[in-house]
Short mmCIF file of C-alpha atoms and ligand atoms in Angstrom, two decimals:
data_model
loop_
_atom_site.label_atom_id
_atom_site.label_comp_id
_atom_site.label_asym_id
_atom_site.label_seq_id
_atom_site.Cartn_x
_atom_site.Cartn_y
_atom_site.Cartn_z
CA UNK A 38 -105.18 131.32 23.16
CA UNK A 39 -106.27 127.87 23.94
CA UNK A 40 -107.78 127.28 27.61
CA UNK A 41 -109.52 123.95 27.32
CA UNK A 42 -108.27 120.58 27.59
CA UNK A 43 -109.99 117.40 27.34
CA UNK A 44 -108.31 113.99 29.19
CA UNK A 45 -109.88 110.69 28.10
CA UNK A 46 -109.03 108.37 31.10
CA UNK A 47 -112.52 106.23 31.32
CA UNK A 48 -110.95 102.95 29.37
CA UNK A 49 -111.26 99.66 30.97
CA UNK A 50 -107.36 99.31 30.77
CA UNK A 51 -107.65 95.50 29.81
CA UNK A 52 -104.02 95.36 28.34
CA UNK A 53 -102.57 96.12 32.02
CA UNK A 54 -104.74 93.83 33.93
CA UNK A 55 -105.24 92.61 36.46
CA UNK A 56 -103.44 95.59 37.79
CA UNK A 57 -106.58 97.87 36.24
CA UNK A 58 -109.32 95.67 37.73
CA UNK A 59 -109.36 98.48 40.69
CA UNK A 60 -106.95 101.08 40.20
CA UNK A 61 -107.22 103.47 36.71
CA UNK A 62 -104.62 102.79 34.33
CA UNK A 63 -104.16 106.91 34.33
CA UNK A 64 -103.03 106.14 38.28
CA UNK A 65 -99.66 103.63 37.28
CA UNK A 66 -96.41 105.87 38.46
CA UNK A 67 -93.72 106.68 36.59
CA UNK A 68 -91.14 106.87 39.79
CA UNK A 69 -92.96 108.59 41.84
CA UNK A 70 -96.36 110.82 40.23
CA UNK A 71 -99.06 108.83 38.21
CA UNK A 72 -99.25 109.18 34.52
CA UNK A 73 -102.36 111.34 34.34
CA UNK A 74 -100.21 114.23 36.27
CA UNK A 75 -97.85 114.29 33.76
CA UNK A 76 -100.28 114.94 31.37
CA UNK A 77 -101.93 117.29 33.15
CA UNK A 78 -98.63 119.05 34.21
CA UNK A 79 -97.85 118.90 30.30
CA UNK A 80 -101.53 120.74 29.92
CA UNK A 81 -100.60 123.42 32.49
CA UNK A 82 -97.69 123.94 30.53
CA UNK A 83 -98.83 124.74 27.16
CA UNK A 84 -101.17 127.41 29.25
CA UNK A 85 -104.30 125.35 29.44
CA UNK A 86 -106.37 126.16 32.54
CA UNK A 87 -109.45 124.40 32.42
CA UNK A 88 -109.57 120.60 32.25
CA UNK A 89 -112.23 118.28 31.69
CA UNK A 90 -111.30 114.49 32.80
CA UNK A 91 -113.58 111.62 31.31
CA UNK A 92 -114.07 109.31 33.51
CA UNK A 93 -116.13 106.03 34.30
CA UNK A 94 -117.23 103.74 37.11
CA UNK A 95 -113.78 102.48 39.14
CA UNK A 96 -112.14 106.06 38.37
CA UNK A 97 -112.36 107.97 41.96
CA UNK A 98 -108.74 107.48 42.52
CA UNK A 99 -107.90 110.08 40.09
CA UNK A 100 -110.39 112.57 41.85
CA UNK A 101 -108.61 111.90 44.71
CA UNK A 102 -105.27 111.99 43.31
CA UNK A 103 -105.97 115.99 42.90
CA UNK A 104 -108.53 116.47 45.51
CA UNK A 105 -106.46 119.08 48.13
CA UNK A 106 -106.22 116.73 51.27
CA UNK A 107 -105.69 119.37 54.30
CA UNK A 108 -105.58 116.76 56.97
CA UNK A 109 -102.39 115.51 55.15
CA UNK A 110 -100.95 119.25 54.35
CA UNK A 111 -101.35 120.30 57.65
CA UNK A 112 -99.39 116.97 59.29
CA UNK A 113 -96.48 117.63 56.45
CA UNK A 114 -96.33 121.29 58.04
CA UNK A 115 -96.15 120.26 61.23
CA UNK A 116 -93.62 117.52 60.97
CA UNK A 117 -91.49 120.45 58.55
CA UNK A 118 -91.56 118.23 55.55
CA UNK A 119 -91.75 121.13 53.24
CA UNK A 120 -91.04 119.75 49.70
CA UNK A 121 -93.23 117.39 49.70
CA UNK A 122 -95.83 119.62 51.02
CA UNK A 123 -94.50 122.83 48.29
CA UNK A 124 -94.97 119.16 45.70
CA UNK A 125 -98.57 118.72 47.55
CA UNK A 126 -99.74 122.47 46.76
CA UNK A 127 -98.38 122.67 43.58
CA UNK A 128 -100.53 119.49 42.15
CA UNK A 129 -103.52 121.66 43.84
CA UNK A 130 -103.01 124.98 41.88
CA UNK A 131 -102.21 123.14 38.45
CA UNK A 132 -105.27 123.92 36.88
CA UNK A 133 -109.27 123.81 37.30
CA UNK A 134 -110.16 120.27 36.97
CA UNK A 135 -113.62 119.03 36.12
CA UNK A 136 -115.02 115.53 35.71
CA UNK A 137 -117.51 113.72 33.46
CA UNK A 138 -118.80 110.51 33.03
CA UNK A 139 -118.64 108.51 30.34
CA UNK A 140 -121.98 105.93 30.62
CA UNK A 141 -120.68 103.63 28.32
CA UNK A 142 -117.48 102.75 27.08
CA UNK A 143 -118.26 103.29 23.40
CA UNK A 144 -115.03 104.18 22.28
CA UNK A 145 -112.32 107.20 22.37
CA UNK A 146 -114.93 109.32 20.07
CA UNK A 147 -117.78 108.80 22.42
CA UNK A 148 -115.32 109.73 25.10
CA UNK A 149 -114.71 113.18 23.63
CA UNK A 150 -118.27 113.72 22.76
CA UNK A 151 -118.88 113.57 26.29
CA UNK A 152 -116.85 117.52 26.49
CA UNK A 153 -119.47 118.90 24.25
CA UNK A 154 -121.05 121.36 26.78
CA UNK A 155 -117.40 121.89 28.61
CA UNK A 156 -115.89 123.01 25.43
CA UNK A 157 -118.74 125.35 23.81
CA UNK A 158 -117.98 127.00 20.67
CA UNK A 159 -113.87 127.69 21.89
CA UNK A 160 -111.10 125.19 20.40
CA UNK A 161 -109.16 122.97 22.56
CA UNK A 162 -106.64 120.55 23.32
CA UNK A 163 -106.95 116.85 23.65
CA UNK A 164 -104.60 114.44 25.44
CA UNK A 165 -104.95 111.23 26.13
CA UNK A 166 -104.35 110.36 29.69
CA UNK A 167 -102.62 107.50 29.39
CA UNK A 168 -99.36 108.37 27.93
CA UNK A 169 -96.77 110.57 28.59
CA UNK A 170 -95.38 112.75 25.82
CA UNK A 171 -91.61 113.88 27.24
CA UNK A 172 -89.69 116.67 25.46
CA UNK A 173 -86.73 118.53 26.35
CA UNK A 174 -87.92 120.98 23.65
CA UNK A 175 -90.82 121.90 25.06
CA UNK A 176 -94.38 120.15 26.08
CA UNK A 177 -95.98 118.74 22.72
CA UNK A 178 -98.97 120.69 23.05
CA UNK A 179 -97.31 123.50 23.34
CA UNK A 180 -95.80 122.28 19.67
CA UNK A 181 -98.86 122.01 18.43
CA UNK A 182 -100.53 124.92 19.68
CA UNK A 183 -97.89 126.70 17.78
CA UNK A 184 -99.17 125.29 14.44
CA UNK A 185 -103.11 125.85 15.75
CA UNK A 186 -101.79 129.70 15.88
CA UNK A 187 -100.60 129.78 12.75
CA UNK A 188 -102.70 127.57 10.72
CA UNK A 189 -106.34 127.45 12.46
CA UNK A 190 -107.00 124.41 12.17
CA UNK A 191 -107.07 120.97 13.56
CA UNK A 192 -103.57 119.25 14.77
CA UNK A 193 -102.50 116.21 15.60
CA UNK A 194 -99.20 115.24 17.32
CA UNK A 195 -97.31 112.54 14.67
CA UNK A 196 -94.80 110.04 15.29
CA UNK A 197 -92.88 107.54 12.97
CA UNK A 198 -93.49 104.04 13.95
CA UNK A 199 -92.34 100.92 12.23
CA UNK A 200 -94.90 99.75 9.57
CA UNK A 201 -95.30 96.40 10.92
CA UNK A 202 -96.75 98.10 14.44
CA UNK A 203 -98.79 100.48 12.02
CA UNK A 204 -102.21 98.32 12.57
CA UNK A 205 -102.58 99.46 16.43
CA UNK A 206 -103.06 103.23 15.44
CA UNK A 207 -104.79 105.93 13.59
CA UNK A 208 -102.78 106.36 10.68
CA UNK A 209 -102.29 109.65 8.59
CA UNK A 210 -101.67 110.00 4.81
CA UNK A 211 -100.26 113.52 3.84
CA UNK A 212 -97.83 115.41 2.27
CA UNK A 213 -95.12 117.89 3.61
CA UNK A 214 -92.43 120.29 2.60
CA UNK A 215 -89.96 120.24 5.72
CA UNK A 216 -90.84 116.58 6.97
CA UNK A 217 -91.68 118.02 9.89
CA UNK A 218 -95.43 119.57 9.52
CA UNK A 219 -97.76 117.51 7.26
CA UNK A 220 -101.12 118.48 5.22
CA UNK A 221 -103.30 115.52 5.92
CA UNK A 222 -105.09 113.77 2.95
CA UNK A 223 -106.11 110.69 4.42
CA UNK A 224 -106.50 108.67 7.38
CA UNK A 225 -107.05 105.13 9.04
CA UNK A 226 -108.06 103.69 12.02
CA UNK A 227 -105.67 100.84 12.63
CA UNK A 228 -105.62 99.54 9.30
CA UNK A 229 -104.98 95.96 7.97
CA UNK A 230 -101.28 94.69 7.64
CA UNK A 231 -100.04 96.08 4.82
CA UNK A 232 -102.79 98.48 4.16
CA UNK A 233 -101.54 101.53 5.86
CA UNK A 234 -101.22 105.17 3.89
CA UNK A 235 -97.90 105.57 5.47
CA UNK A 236 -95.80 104.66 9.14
CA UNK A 237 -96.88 107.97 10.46
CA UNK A 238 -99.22 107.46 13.06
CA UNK A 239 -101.06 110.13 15.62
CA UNK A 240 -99.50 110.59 18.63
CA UNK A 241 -102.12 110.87 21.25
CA UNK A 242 -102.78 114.43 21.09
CA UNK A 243 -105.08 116.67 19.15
CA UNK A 244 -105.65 120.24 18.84
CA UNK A 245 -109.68 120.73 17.64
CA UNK A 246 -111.82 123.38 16.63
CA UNK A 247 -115.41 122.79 18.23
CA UNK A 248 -116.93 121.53 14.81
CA UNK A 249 -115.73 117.97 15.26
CA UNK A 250 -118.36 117.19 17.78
CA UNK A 251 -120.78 117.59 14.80
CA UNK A 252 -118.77 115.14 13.31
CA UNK A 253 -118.82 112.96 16.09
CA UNK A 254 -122.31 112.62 16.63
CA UNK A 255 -122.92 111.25 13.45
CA UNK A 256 -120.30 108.93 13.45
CA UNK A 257 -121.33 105.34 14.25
CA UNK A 258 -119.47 102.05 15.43
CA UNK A 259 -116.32 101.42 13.32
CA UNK A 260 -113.35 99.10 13.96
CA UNK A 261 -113.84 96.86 17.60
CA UNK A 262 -117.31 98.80 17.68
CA UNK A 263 -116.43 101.43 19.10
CA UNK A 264 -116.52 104.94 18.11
CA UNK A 265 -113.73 106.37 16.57
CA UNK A 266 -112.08 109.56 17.20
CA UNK A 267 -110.51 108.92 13.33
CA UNK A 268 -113.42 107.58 12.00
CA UNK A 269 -115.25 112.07 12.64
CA UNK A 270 -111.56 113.20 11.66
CA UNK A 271 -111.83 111.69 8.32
CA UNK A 272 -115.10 113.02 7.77
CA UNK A 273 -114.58 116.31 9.10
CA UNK A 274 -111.09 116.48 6.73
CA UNK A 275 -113.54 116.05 3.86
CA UNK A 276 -115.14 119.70 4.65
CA UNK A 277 -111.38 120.90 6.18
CA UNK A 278 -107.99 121.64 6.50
CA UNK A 279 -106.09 119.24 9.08
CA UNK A 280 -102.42 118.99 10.38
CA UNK A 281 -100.13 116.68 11.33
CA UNK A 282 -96.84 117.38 13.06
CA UNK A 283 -93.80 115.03 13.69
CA UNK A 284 -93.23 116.25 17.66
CA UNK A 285 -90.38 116.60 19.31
CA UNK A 286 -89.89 114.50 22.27
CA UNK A 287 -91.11 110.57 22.88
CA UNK A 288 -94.23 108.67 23.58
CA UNK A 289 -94.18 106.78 26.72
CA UNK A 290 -97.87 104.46 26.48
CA UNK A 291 -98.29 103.65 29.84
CA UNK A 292 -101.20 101.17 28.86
CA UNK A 293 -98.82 99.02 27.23
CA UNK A 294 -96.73 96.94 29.90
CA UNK A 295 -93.46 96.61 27.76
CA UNK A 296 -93.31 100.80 27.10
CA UNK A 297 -94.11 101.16 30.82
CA UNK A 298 -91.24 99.03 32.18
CA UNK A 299 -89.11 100.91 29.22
CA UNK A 300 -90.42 104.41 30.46
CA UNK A 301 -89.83 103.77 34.44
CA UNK A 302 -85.99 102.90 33.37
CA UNK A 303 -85.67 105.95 31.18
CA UNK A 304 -87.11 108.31 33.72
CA UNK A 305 -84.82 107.06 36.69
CA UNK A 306 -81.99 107.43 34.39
CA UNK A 307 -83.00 110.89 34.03
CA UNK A 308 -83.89 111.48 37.85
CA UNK A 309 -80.77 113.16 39.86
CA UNK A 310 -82.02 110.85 42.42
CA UNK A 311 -81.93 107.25 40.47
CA UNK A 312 -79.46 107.66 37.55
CA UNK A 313 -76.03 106.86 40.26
CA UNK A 314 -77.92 103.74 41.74
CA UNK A 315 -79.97 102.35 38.53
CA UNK A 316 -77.01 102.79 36.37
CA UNK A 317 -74.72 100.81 38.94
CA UNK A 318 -77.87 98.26 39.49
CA UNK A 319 -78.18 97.49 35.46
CA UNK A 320 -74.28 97.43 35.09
CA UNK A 321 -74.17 95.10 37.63
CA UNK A 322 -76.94 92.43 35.95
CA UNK A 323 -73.69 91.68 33.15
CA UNK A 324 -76.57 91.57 30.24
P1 UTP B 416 -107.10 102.80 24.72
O1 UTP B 416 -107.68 101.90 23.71
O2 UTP B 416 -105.63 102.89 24.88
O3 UTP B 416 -107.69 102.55 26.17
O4 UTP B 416 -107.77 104.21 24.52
P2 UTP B 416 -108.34 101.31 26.83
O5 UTP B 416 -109.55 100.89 26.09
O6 UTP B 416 -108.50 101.68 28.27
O7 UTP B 416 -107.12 100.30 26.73
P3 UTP B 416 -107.07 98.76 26.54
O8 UTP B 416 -106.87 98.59 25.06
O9 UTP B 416 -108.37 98.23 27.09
O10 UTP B 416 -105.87 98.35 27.35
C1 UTP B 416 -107.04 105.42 24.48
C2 UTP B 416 -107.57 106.43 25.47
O11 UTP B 416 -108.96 106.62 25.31
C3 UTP B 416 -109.64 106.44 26.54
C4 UTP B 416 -108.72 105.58 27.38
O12 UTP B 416 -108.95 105.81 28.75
C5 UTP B 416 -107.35 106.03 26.91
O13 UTP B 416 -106.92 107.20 27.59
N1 UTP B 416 -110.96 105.81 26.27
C6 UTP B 416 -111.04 104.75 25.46
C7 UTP B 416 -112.07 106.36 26.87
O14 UTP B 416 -112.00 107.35 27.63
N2 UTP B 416 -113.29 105.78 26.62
C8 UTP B 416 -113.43 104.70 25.80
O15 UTP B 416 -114.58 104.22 25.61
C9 UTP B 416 -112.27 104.17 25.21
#
């Protein structure tokens, strides 16, 4: 069983700005709970108990965010607001969260380098905090944890995208019998237009074994100059087996403005709470 789960969330968040310039991208709500609770929630879910959030300078907002605050507990109790102090608790007991610091923000591999010590010699889970994966299914890493336990090796959550949006991602090349679970053969960090191995691109979480950090610390500057989490993959696929699966559910990138504005109308549709009043609201606009 897989424990461990690593959360990248130290990014500068430059495509959301100026929003980002002093509140973490990993802290914009989705109704009413920030995206990195989500993803932690989605963590908890898939049986993950230990976490180990990345962080850098500007970040103590998320610390707070799960920091048990007693003062404010103990007013909810008094004044008998007991769902949102039951809501409260529950973000408390969700799992053991621990905190690094990334120095510099060298990239997304440098950023997972930094759970070298956290992670040992066990395998773990890796999910970036800045988008939500939604299933009705059930949570994505719990998908791929599935394939870990049958294949042992790495996994990487897949989705189609059109090949024109291709260049933005890491991009797989593989082959597959069902469509569903791939072999990887190949893959690219955000390639040139045109270039790409195929339209399937990973998904923003990973399943690892603890090997890839000696592929990471060999890997230098790649594409912007930063280190790239695809850039040790690649290598390490040369030595190993690596999967790919085509989740079910959808990505909801909360560091991209459009997918966020998309995702807040998509989860108040689904909300008991919003779907009466937002439906009426966007009926109304006559579009
Ligand atoms: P992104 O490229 O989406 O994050 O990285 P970013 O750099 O914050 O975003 P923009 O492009 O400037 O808007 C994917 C994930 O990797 C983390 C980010 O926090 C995000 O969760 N990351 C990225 C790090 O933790 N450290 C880095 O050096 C780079």
């Amino acid at each position: 069983m897989i424990k461990k789960a690593v959360i990248p969330a130290a990014g500068f968040g430059t495509r959301f700005l100026p929003f980002t310039k002093a509140v973490p991208k990993e802290m914009i709500p989705l109704i009413d709970k920030p995206v990195i609770q989500y993803v932690i929630e989605e963590a908890a879910a898939a049986g993950i108990t230990e976490i180990l959030v990345v962080v850098s300078r500007g970040k103590m907002a998320i610390q707070e965010h799960f920091n048990p605050e007693f003062s404010l507990e103990d007013r909810l109790e008094k004044s008998g607001k007991t769902s949102l102090l039951e809501e409260l608790r529950r973000i408390d007991g969700l799992a053991r969260l621990h905190f690094v610091y990334q120095q510099e923000l060298k990239g997304l591999g440098d950023a997972v380098l930094q759970a070298k010590s956290f992670v040992g010699n066990d395998p773990f889970a890796v999910l970036l905090g800045d988008t939500v994966l939604s299933s009705d299914y059930k949570p994505v890493t719990s998908q791929l944890l599935d394939v870990y336990a049958d294949r042992g090796a790495a996994v990487v959550a897949l989705e189609e995208v059109p090949q024109d949006l291709t260049s933005r991602y890491g991009v797989i090349a593989g082959t597959s019998d069902d469509d569903s679970l791939y072999e990887i053969n190949g893959l690219v960090e955000k390639p040139a237009p045109g270039k790409a191995p195929s339209n399937l691109v990973i998904a923003s979480r990973y399943i690892f074994t603890a090997d890839i950090f000696d592929y990471l610390e060999k890997t230098p500057r790649g594409k912007g100059n930063e280190i790239q989490l695809t850039d040790a993959m690649r290598a390490m696929l040369a030595d190993k087996a690596m999967y790919g699966l085509k989740f079910n559910g959808t990505r909801h990138d909360i560091g991209n403005k459009l997918d966020f504005i998309i995702s807040t109308i998509e989860f108040a549709l689904k909300s008991e709470e919003f779907r009466q009043p937002v439906t009426d609201y966007l009926k109304s606009l006559e579009l």
